[in-house]
Short mmCIF file of C-alpha atoms and ligand atoms in Angstrom, two decimals:
data_model
loop_
_atom_site.label_atom_id
_atom_site.label_comp_id
_atom_site.label_asym_id
_atom_site.label_seq_id
_atom_site.Cartn_x
_atom_site.Cartn_y
_atom_site.Cartn_z
CA MET A 1 12.63 -20.40 -12.65
CA THR A 2 12.54 -18.31 -15.80
CA ASP A 3 10.10 -17.87 -18.68
CA LEU A 4 7.41 -17.15 -16.11
CA THR A 5 3.87 -16.28 -17.09
CA VAL A 6 2.47 -14.01 -14.39
CA LEU A 7 -1.14 -12.98 -13.82
CA VAL A 8 -1.61 -9.77 -11.79
CA VAL A 9 -5.08 -9.52 -10.22
CA GLY A 10 -6.62 -6.12 -9.50
CA SER A 11 -7.34 -2.85 -11.23
CA GLY A 12 -5.64 -0.06 -9.30
CA GLY A 13 -2.44 1.93 -9.42
CA ARG A 14 -0.65 -0.65 -7.32
CA GLU A 15 -1.46 -3.38 -9.85
CA HIS A 16 -0.26 -1.16 -12.71
CA ALA A 17 3.03 -0.62 -10.86
CA LEU A 18 3.35 -4.33 -10.05
CA ALA A 19 2.72 -5.38 -13.65
CA ARG A 20 5.28 -2.86 -14.87
CA ALA A 21 7.99 -4.03 -12.47
CA ILE A 22 7.25 -7.72 -13.07
CA ALA A 23 7.35 -7.19 -16.84
CA ALA A 24 10.82 -5.63 -16.47
CA ASP A 25 12.15 -8.90 -14.99
CA PRO A 26 14.11 -10.79 -17.70
CA GLY A 27 12.87 -14.04 -16.13
CA VAL A 28 9.29 -13.16 -16.99
CA ALA A 29 8.04 -14.16 -20.43
CA ALA A 30 4.49 -12.78 -20.19
CA VAL A 31 2.39 -10.60 -17.92
CA HIS A 32 -1.41 -10.64 -17.93
CA VAL A 33 -3.64 -8.36 -15.88
CA ALA A 34 -7.21 -9.00 -14.72
CA PRO A 35 -9.29 -6.94 -14.79
CA GLY A 36 -6.72 -4.10 -14.97
CA ASN A 37 -7.38 -0.55 -16.17
CA PRO A 38 -6.78 1.44 -19.36
CA GLY A 39 -3.12 1.95 -18.40
CA THR A 40 -2.41 -1.77 -18.04
CA TRP A 41 -4.60 -2.72 -21.03
CA HIS A 42 -2.34 -0.60 -23.16
CA SER A 43 0.71 -2.66 -22.27
CA TRP A 44 -0.38 -6.23 -21.44
CA PRO A 45 -3.15 -8.72 -22.31
CA HIS A 46 -6.13 -8.37 -20.02
CA HIS A 47 -9.05 -10.47 -18.92
CA ASP A 48 -12.35 -9.56 -17.43
CA VAL A 49 -12.78 -11.24 -14.06
CA ASP A 50 -14.37 -10.60 -10.70
CA ALA A 51 -11.16 -10.25 -8.67
CA THR A 52 -12.90 -11.43 -5.50
CA ASP A 53 -14.17 -14.68 -7.09
CA GLY A 54 -11.49 -17.26 -6.26
CA ARG A 55 -12.82 -19.94 -8.59
CA ALA A 56 -12.98 -17.52 -11.51
CA VAL A 57 -9.44 -16.24 -10.87
CA ALA A 58 -8.09 -19.81 -10.57
CA ALA A 59 -9.83 -20.83 -13.80
CA LEU A 60 -8.42 -17.81 -15.61
CA ALA A 61 -4.92 -18.54 -14.32
CA ALA A 62 -5.16 -22.14 -15.49
CA GLY A 63 -6.56 -21.04 -18.84
CA ILE A 64 -3.63 -18.75 -19.63
CA GLY A 65 -1.05 -21.19 -18.23
CA ALA A 66 0.04 -18.85 -15.43
CA ASP A 67 3.00 -20.00 -13.36
CA LEU A 68 2.34 -17.33 -10.77
CA VAL A 69 -0.66 -15.27 -9.70
CA VAL A 70 -0.03 -12.02 -7.82
CA VAL A 71 -3.11 -10.78 -5.97
CA GLY A 72 -2.89 -7.01 -5.51
CA PRO A 73 -5.79 -5.72 -3.37
CA GLU A 74 -6.95 -6.71 0.09
CA ALA A 75 -10.57 -7.60 -0.70
CA PRO A 76 -9.72 -10.70 -2.80
CA LEU A 77 -7.14 -11.81 -0.23
CA VAL A 78 -9.61 -11.54 2.63
CA ALA A 79 -12.12 -13.39 0.42
CA GLY A 80 -9.69 -16.32 -0.02
CA VAL A 81 -8.67 -15.85 -3.64
CA ALA A 82 -5.05 -16.87 -2.92
CA ASP A 83 -6.32 -20.08 -1.30
CA ALA A 84 -8.44 -20.89 -4.35
CA VAL A 85 -5.52 -20.35 -6.74
CA ARG A 86 -3.20 -22.55 -4.66
CA ALA A 87 -5.91 -25.21 -4.41
CA ALA A 88 -5.84 -25.31 -8.22
CA GLY A 89 -2.12 -26.11 -8.04
CA ILE A 90 -0.87 -22.70 -9.17
CA ALA A 91 1.68 -20.67 -7.20
CA CYS A 92 0.16 -17.53 -5.72
CA PHE A 93 1.79 -14.51 -4.11
CA GLY A 94 -0.65 -13.44 -1.41
CA PRO A 95 -1.64 -14.65 2.05
CA SER A 96 -4.42 -17.07 2.87
CA ALA A 97 -7.78 -15.66 3.95
CA GLU A 98 -6.92 -16.52 7.56
CA ALA A 99 -3.55 -14.78 7.44
CA ALA A 100 -5.06 -11.77 5.62
CA GLN A 101 -7.04 -11.10 8.79
CA LEU A 102 -3.95 -9.12 9.83
CA GLU A 103 -5.50 -6.48 7.58
CA GLY A 104 -9.13 -7.66 7.54
CA SER A 105 -9.66 -7.06 11.25
CA LYS A 106 -8.00 -4.33 13.28
CA GLN A 107 -8.76 -6.28 16.46
CA PHE A 108 -7.20 -9.50 15.09
CA ALA A 109 -4.05 -7.50 14.28
CA LYS A 110 -4.02 -6.08 17.81
CA ASP A 111 -4.31 -9.59 19.29
CA VAL A 112 -1.40 -10.82 17.19
CA MET A 113 0.73 -7.81 18.12
CA ALA A 114 -0.01 -8.32 21.82
CA ALA A 115 0.87 -12.02 21.65
CA ALA A 116 4.05 -11.27 19.68
CA GLY A 117 5.15 -8.41 21.96
CA VAL A 118 5.11 -5.91 19.08
CA PRO A 119 5.06 -2.22 20.11
CA THR A 120 1.75 -0.57 19.13
CA ALA A 121 -0.77 1.97 20.42
CA ALA A 122 -2.82 1.06 23.50
CA SER A 123 -6.35 0.24 22.35
CA ARG A 124 -9.79 -1.04 23.21
CA PHE A 125 -12.25 -3.05 21.11
CA CYS A 126 -15.75 -1.55 21.36
CA ARG A 127 -19.17 -2.85 20.28
CA THR A 128 -21.49 -0.27 21.87
CA PRO A 129 -21.64 3.55 22.21
CA ASP A 130 -21.10 3.19 25.97
CA GLU A 131 -17.93 1.20 25.39
CA VAL A 132 -16.74 3.80 22.86
CA ALA A 133 -17.45 6.66 25.28
CA ALA A 134 -15.52 4.92 28.05
CA ALA A 135 -12.61 4.17 25.72
CA LEU A 136 -12.43 7.79 24.49
CA THR A 137 -12.24 8.95 28.09
CA ALA A 138 -9.62 6.37 29.00
CA LEU A 139 -7.38 6.88 25.96
CA GLY A 140 -7.85 10.64 25.65
CA SER A 141 -7.66 13.27 22.91
CA PRO A 142 -6.77 13.42 20.05
CA TYR A 143 -9.26 10.60 19.58
CA VAL A 144 -8.46 7.75 17.18
CA VAL A 145 -11.40 5.55 16.13
CA LYS A 146 -10.96 2.74 13.59
CA GLN A 147 -13.58 0.62 11.88
CA ASP A 148 -12.74 -3.02 12.67
CA GLY A 149 -13.19 -4.33 9.10
CA LEU A 150 -11.90 -3.31 5.66
CA ALA A 151 -12.60 0.33 4.73
CA ALA A 152 -10.30 1.23 1.81
CA GLY A 153 -8.22 3.56 3.97
CA LYS A 154 -11.25 5.58 5.01
CA GLY A 155 -12.33 3.82 8.21
CA VAL A 156 -10.13 5.85 10.54
CA ILE A 157 -10.85 9.21 12.15
CA VAL A 158 -8.27 11.18 14.12
CA THR A 159 -9.94 14.17 15.79
CA GLY A 160 -10.02 16.38 18.85
CA ASP A 161 -13.81 16.54 18.53
CA ARG A 162 -15.38 13.97 20.82
CA ALA A 163 -18.80 14.21 19.15
CA ALA A 164 -17.21 13.54 15.74
CA ALA A 165 -15.38 10.52 17.20
CA MET A 166 -18.65 9.16 18.63
CA ALA A 167 -20.48 9.76 15.34
CA HIS A 168 -17.75 7.97 13.33
CA ALA A 169 -17.94 4.99 15.70
CA ALA A 170 -21.73 4.88 15.35
CA ALA A 171 -21.39 4.78 11.56
CA CYS A 172 -18.79 1.98 11.66
CA GLY A 173 -20.25 -0.74 13.88
CA ASP A 174 -17.47 -2.55 15.78
CA VAL A 175 -14.47 -0.26 16.27
CA VAL A 176 -11.04 -0.13 17.83
CA VAL A 177 -10.35 3.04 19.84
CA GLU A 178 -6.66 3.83 20.13
CA GLU A 179 -4.18 6.00 21.89
CA TYR A 180 -2.91 8.82 19.60
CA LEU A 181 0.57 8.32 18.15
CA ASP A 182 2.71 11.35 17.30
CA GLY A 183 5.74 11.44 14.99
CA PRO A 184 6.40 10.77 11.31
CA GLU A 185 4.91 7.69 9.67
CA VAL A 186 6.84 5.08 7.70
CA SER A 187 5.60 2.29 5.45
CA LEU A 188 7.88 -0.74 5.41
CA PHE A 189 6.97 -3.63 3.11
CA VAL A 190 8.30 -7.14 3.56
CA ILE A 191 8.14 -9.97 1.03
CA THR A 192 7.88 -13.25 2.91
CA ASP A 193 7.28 -16.95 2.31
CA GLY A 194 6.15 -17.26 5.92
CA THR A 195 9.65 -17.97 7.26
CA VAL A 196 12.21 -15.87 5.39
CA ALA A 197 11.43 -12.15 5.03
CA LEU A 198 13.03 -9.59 2.70
CA PRO A 199 12.39 -5.90 3.41
CA LEU A 200 11.80 -3.38 0.65
CA GLN A 201 13.05 0.18 0.93
CA PRO A 202 10.96 2.27 3.39
CA ALA A 203 8.62 4.91 1.99
CA GLN A 204 6.33 7.61 3.33
CA ASP A 205 2.72 7.98 2.33
CA PHE A 206 0.46 11.07 2.54
CA LYS A 207 -2.89 9.97 3.94
CA ARG A 208 -4.79 13.25 4.27
CA VAL A 209 -6.46 14.73 1.22
CA GLY A 210 -5.17 18.31 1.61
CA ASP A 211 -1.87 20.18 1.70
CA GLY A 212 -0.25 20.39 5.11
CA ASP A 213 -1.99 17.13 6.11
CA SER A 214 -5.40 18.81 6.26
CA GLY A 215 -8.80 17.26 5.61
CA PRO A 216 -10.00 13.69 5.88
CA ASN A 217 -7.98 10.49 5.42
CA THR A 218 -7.81 8.92 1.97
CA GLY A 219 -6.30 5.79 0.48
CA GLY A 220 -3.09 7.82 -0.04
CA MET A 221 -2.39 11.00 -2.06
CA GLY A 222 1.30 10.51 -2.77
CA ALA A 223 4.52 8.90 -1.58
CA TYR A 224 8.28 9.08 -1.80
CA THR A 225 11.35 6.99 -1.10
CA PRO A 226 13.99 6.91 0.36
CA LEU A 227 13.50 8.74 3.67
CA PRO A 228 16.50 11.01 4.27
CA TRP A 229 15.43 11.71 7.85
CA ALA A 230 15.01 8.08 8.94
CA PRO A 231 17.62 6.54 11.23
CA ALA A 232 20.09 4.09 9.68
CA GLY A 233 18.98 1.18 11.86
CA LEU A 234 15.29 1.52 11.04
CA VAL A 235 14.83 -1.50 8.79
CA ASP A 236 16.82 -3.83 11.03
CA ALA A 237 14.90 -2.66 14.10
CA VAL A 238 11.54 -3.23 12.40
CA MET A 239 12.58 -6.67 11.21
CA GLU A 240 13.74 -7.68 14.69
CA ARG A 241 11.01 -6.11 16.82
CA VAL A 242 8.02 -6.34 14.50
CA VAL A 243 8.33 -8.61 11.47
CA VAL A 244 10.12 -11.64 12.91
CA PRO A 245 7.89 -11.93 16.02
CA THR A 246 4.72 -11.34 13.98
CA LEU A 247 5.58 -14.02 11.43
CA ALA A 248 6.48 -16.41 14.27
CA GLU A 249 3.15 -15.74 15.99
CA MET A 250 1.22 -16.34 12.75
CA THR A 251 3.06 -19.64 12.26
CA ARG A 252 2.41 -20.62 15.89
CA ARG A 253 -1.31 -20.07 15.27
CA GLY A 254 -1.17 -22.47 12.33
CA THR A 255 -1.86 -19.64 9.85
CA PRO A 256 1.57 -18.66 8.51
CA PHE A 257 1.63 -15.34 6.68
CA ALA A 258 3.15 -15.62 3.19
CA GLY A 259 2.91 -12.68 0.83
CA LEU A 260 3.50 -9.00 1.39
CA LEU A 261 3.40 -7.78 4.96
CA TYR A 262 2.88 -4.02 5.06
CA VAL A 263 4.04 -2.55 8.34
CA GLY A 264 2.67 0.96 8.94
CA LEU A 265 4.74 2.61 11.68
CA ALA A 266 4.77 5.83 13.66
CA LEU A 267 8.21 6.89 14.89
CA THR A 268 7.01 8.50 18.11
CA SER A 269 8.96 10.39 20.75
CA ARG A 270 8.66 7.23 22.88
CA GLY A 271 9.92 4.88 20.18
CA MET A 272 8.44 3.14 17.16
CA ARG A 273 4.89 1.81 17.23
CA VAL A 274 2.97 -0.20 14.66
CA VAL A 275 -0.03 1.80 13.40
CA GLU A 276 -1.41 -0.94 11.18
CA TYR A 277 -0.69 -4.08 9.20
CA ASN A 278 -1.84 -4.59 5.66
CA ALA A 279 -1.68 -7.88 3.82
CA ARG A 280 -0.63 -6.50 0.42
CA PHE A 281 1.54 -3.89 -1.26
CA GLY A 282 0.63 -0.33 -0.25
CA ASP A 283 -0.90 2.08 -2.70
CA PRO A 284 0.65 4.52 -3.66
CA GLU A 285 3.99 3.69 -1.94
CA THR A 286 4.51 0.72 -4.28
CA GLN A 287 4.44 3.04 -7.29
CA ALA A 288 7.42 4.96 -5.84
CA ILE A 289 9.34 1.97 -4.48
CA LEU A 290 9.30 -0.46 -7.40
CA PRO A 291 10.98 1.80 -10.02
CA LEU A 292 14.07 1.78 -7.77
CA LEU A 293 14.18 -2.01 -7.34
CA THR A 294 16.87 -3.69 -9.43
CA SER A 295 16.19 -7.27 -8.25
CA PRO A 296 13.98 -9.32 -10.61
CA LEU A 297 10.54 -8.88 -9.04
CA GLY A 298 8.74 -11.72 -10.84
CA GLN A 299 11.32 -14.27 -9.76
CA VAL A 300 11.41 -12.92 -6.20
CA LEU A 301 7.61 -13.14 -5.86
CA TYR A 302 7.69 -16.64 -7.39
CA ALA A 303 10.31 -17.72 -4.85
CA ALA A 304 8.16 -16.30 -2.02
CA ALA A 305 5.06 -18.05 -3.37
CA THR A 306 6.85 -21.39 -3.55
CA GLY A 307 8.55 -21.27 -0.13
CA ARG A 308 12.03 -20.74 -1.55
CA LEU A 309 12.82 -17.18 -0.53
CA ALA A 310 15.96 -18.43 1.28
CA GLU A 311 17.49 -18.88 -2.17
CA VAL A 312 17.07 -15.16 -2.93
CA GLY A 313 19.64 -12.74 -1.49
CA PRO A 314 18.83 -9.28 -0.11
CA LEU A 315 16.97 -7.07 -2.58
CA SER A 316 19.03 -4.49 -4.45
CA TRP A 317 18.19 -0.89 -5.26
CA ARG A 318 19.08 1.96 -7.54
CA ASP A 319 20.68 4.78 -5.57
CA GLU A 320 18.05 7.33 -6.59
CA ALA A 321 14.87 8.89 -5.23
CA ALA A 322 11.29 8.44 -6.42
CA VAL A 323 8.11 10.44 -5.91
CA ILE A 324 4.49 9.74 -6.86
CA VAL A 325 1.84 12.43 -6.84
CA VAL A 326 -1.72 11.11 -7.01
CA ALA A 327 -4.37 13.00 -8.97
CA ALA A 328 -7.80 12.32 -7.53
CA ALA A 329 -11.21 13.36 -8.83
CA GLU A 330 -12.92 16.38 -7.27
CA GLY A 331 -15.01 15.29 -4.31
CA TYR A 332 -12.64 12.51 -3.17
CA PRO A 333 -12.59 11.01 -0.53
CA GLY A 334 -16.32 11.73 -0.58
CA THR A 335 -18.24 11.04 -3.79
CA PRO A 336 -15.84 11.75 -6.67
CA THR A 337 -16.87 13.51 -9.87
CA THR A 338 -16.62 10.94 -12.64
CA GLY A 339 -16.41 11.44 -16.37
CA GLY A 340 -13.91 14.33 -16.36
CA THR A 341 -11.60 14.12 -19.38
CA ILE A 342 -7.85 13.67 -19.14
CA THR A 343 -5.55 14.55 -22.03
CA GLY A 344 -1.87 15.32 -22.37
CA PRO A 345 1.54 13.73 -22.78
CA ARG A 346 2.78 10.43 -21.32
CA LEU A 347 -0.64 9.02 -20.46
CA TYR A 348 0.52 5.61 -21.67
CA GLU A 349 4.13 5.01 -20.64
CA SER A 350 7.12 7.07 -21.68
CA ALA A 351 10.77 6.47 -22.28
CA ASP A 352 12.19 8.92 -19.75
CA ASN A 353 12.31 9.08 -15.94
CA VAL A 354 8.60 9.94 -15.60
CA HIS A 355 5.56 7.72 -16.11
CA VAL A 356 1.85 7.80 -15.45
CA ILE A 357 0.23 5.04 -13.40
CA HIS A 358 -3.48 4.53 -13.95
CA ALA A 359 -5.91 3.79 -11.13
CA GLY A 360 -9.50 5.06 -11.50
CA THR A 361 -9.44 5.76 -15.24
CA ALA A 362 -11.82 4.58 -17.95
CA LEU A 363 -12.12 4.94 -21.71
CA ASP A 364 -14.97 6.87 -23.28
CA GLY A 365 -14.32 5.95 -26.89
CA ASP A 366 -10.66 6.92 -27.26
CA THR A 367 -10.80 9.55 -24.53
CA LEU A 368 -9.45 8.86 -21.10
CA VAL A 369 -11.87 9.87 -18.33
CA ALA A 370 -11.92 9.84 -14.54
CA ALA A 371 -13.86 6.86 -13.17
CA GLY A 372 -12.93 6.65 -9.51
CA GLY A 373 -11.57 8.48 -6.48
CA ARG A 374 -7.85 8.20 -7.07
CA VAL A 375 -7.60 8.54 -10.83
CA LEU A 376 -3.91 8.35 -11.72
CA GLY A 377 -0.47 8.95 -10.31
CA VAL A 378 2.58 10.58 -11.83
CA VAL A 379 5.84 8.87 -10.84
CA ALA A 380 9.27 10.39 -11.33
CA THR A 381 12.70 9.14 -10.38
CA GLY A 382 15.73 11.38 -9.98
CA GLN A 383 19.13 11.81 -8.41
CA THR A 384 17.50 13.64 -5.49
CA LEU A 385 14.03 13.93 -3.99
CA THR A 386 13.91 17.54 -5.17
CA GLN A 387 14.60 16.52 -8.75
CA ALA A 388 12.08 13.68 -8.62
CA ARG A 389 9.32 15.87 -7.18
CA ASP A 390 10.02 18.71 -9.60
CA ASP A 391 9.75 16.30 -12.54
CA ALA A 392 6.59 14.66 -11.19
CA TYR A 393 4.86 18.02 -10.67
CA ALA A 394 5.98 19.32 -14.07
CA ALA A 395 4.52 16.22 -15.74
CA LEU A 396 1.29 16.60 -13.78
CA ALA A 397 1.03 20.26 -14.78
CA ALA A 398 1.41 19.22 -18.42
CA LEU A 399 -1.79 17.13 -18.20
CA ASP A 400 -5.16 18.64 -18.94
CA PHE A 401 -7.41 17.23 -16.21
CA PRO A 402 -9.84 19.99 -15.14
CA THR A 403 -11.76 17.84 -12.62
CA GLY A 404 -8.57 16.53 -11.02
CA LEU A 405 -7.14 17.57 -7.68
CA TRP A 406 -3.82 16.80 -6.08
CA ARG A 407 -1.66 17.87 -3.18
CA THR A 408 1.11 20.31 -4.00
CA ASP A 409 3.36 19.31 -1.08
CA ILE A 410 4.15 15.63 -1.64
CA ALA A 411 7.74 15.01 -0.41
CA ALA A 412 8.25 18.77 -0.04
CA LYS A 413 9.33 18.78 3.60
CA ALA A 414 11.64 15.80 3.17
CA ALA A 415 13.22 17.27 0.04
CA ALA A 416 13.82 20.57 1.86
CA GLY A 417 15.33 18.80 4.89
CA LEU A 418 12.52 20.07 7.12
CA ILE A 419 11.68 16.76 8.78
CA PRO A 420 13.85 16.56 11.89
CA PRO A 421 15.95 13.40 11.79
CA VAL A 422 14.55 10.69 14.04
CA THR A 423 17.23 9.59 16.44
CA SER A 424 15.65 7.04 18.77
CA LEU A 425 13.82 3.91 17.76
P1 AMP B 1 -4.83 2.83 9.53
O1 AMP B 1 -5.94 2.45 8.61
O2 AMP B 1 -4.83 2.11 10.82
O3 AMP B 1 -3.53 2.87 8.84
O4 AMP B 1 -4.98 4.38 9.81
C1 AMP B 1 -4.98 5.32 8.76
C2 AMP B 1 -4.19 6.53 9.17
O5 AMP B 1 -4.77 7.14 10.33
C3 AMP B 1 -2.74 6.26 9.58
O6 AMP B 1 -1.87 6.19 8.51
C4 AMP B 1 -2.46 7.46 10.45
O7 AMP B 1 -2.17 8.61 9.68
C5 AMP B 1 -3.75 7.67 11.16
N1 AMP B 1 -3.71 6.92 12.42
C6 AMP B 1 -4.08 5.64 12.62
N2 AMP B 1 -3.88 5.26 13.90
C7 AMP B 1 -3.38 6.34 14.54
C8 AMP B 1 -2.97 6.60 15.89
N3 AMP B 1 -3.08 5.67 16.84
N4 AMP B 1 -2.49 7.83 16.16
C9 AMP B 1 -2.40 8.79 15.21
N5 AMP B 1 -2.77 8.61 13.92
C10 AMP B 1 -3.27 7.41 13.59
N1 LIG B 2 -0.96 3.71 1.33
C1 LIG B 2 -1.78 3.13 2.30
C2 LIG B 2 -2.32 1.83 1.97
O1 LIG B 2 -2.00 1.24 0.96
O2 LIG B 2 -3.09 1.33 2.76
#
């Protein structure tokens, strides 16, 4: 199908990156974004909508004659927005509310992994402080405590401090306590119609707020792709041992997963383990991955949404590297300082190998200001990771954003060859 009209739902950096890549597909005639952000408003028509209101999103999609709706964030998916759009007879890329429980509940994901025989950390589901205390003792330090429900990347604590682990659990309600996983992390995204699955290129995300992986977890402070240290058989191994059995288990349960399955992995000394599933594109990995994709994204997502992914061959890629560095607002991941001004070059697209992706930005008159935790991301592509990261950091340094903060070491170790190659999966 060509001449597609595509509605992208959401307002973050991921949605900006999705809209950009979908708009680059020659089979796409029009892209709309709802509600979007100042970066997307600059480039495509936008509509004000509550992204978690399925009826409102479906009505908007019908009103603009959308052929395809792409739901970006997890909250609308867990709320059933994809179901509401499909019920209105419009193709939607995004799992049902039931299938989105792979992200919506850590314990649900653990149950599916156990039933599917997928390698993951040993864990216990806990409802009371006594259960948490027993689980911490059983699973040992470093302690890993995860809020069961959605938490925007901030529901997990990894700590050697038992009192801090107990306090985090008390603040979360139901939690999953897990065994600690060592080794580098990989994000592998898979586009699926529930049966056929196409992997994207693996990326690595930087979860901690500070350089050298210090400080608390965030939604993600940067990312890069490809991973020069990853073993050649990584993607095939993940497809065979994780993705195929998980999709089969979801189908067996009568809740097939169609959409984007995000597999978060740790490549430990004892082999790969799934750290988490998400039910949507990762943010900010997507911003690094999509500029390297040469397959037509709008048509691929349409095929996935209409159960015809078998007709699409393997995805193809530019043989380059890409890096995104996220600029957050001071205070993030706690309460961010809002209202700080942002000026400088390239704030709204650019013709070279560098572009700015908006996330938590707003307009104060004509001035761009910070309005959220993760404010924007600078993406650069290059022949090598070193070139891409140099260009991304140079572009970031050219911005005037006094209340912004960012890590200075995104992709640094990988670019310098300092991550020991992983040899066993
Ligand atoms: P999650 O929301 O489950 O992805 O967890 C967020 C981050 O916490 C992960 O990307 C890891 O960096 C860290 N993390 C989660 N689970 C574990 C674990 N079992 N061992 C070590 N680190 C973990
Ligand atoms: N980058 C992590 C996430 O999207 O959850």
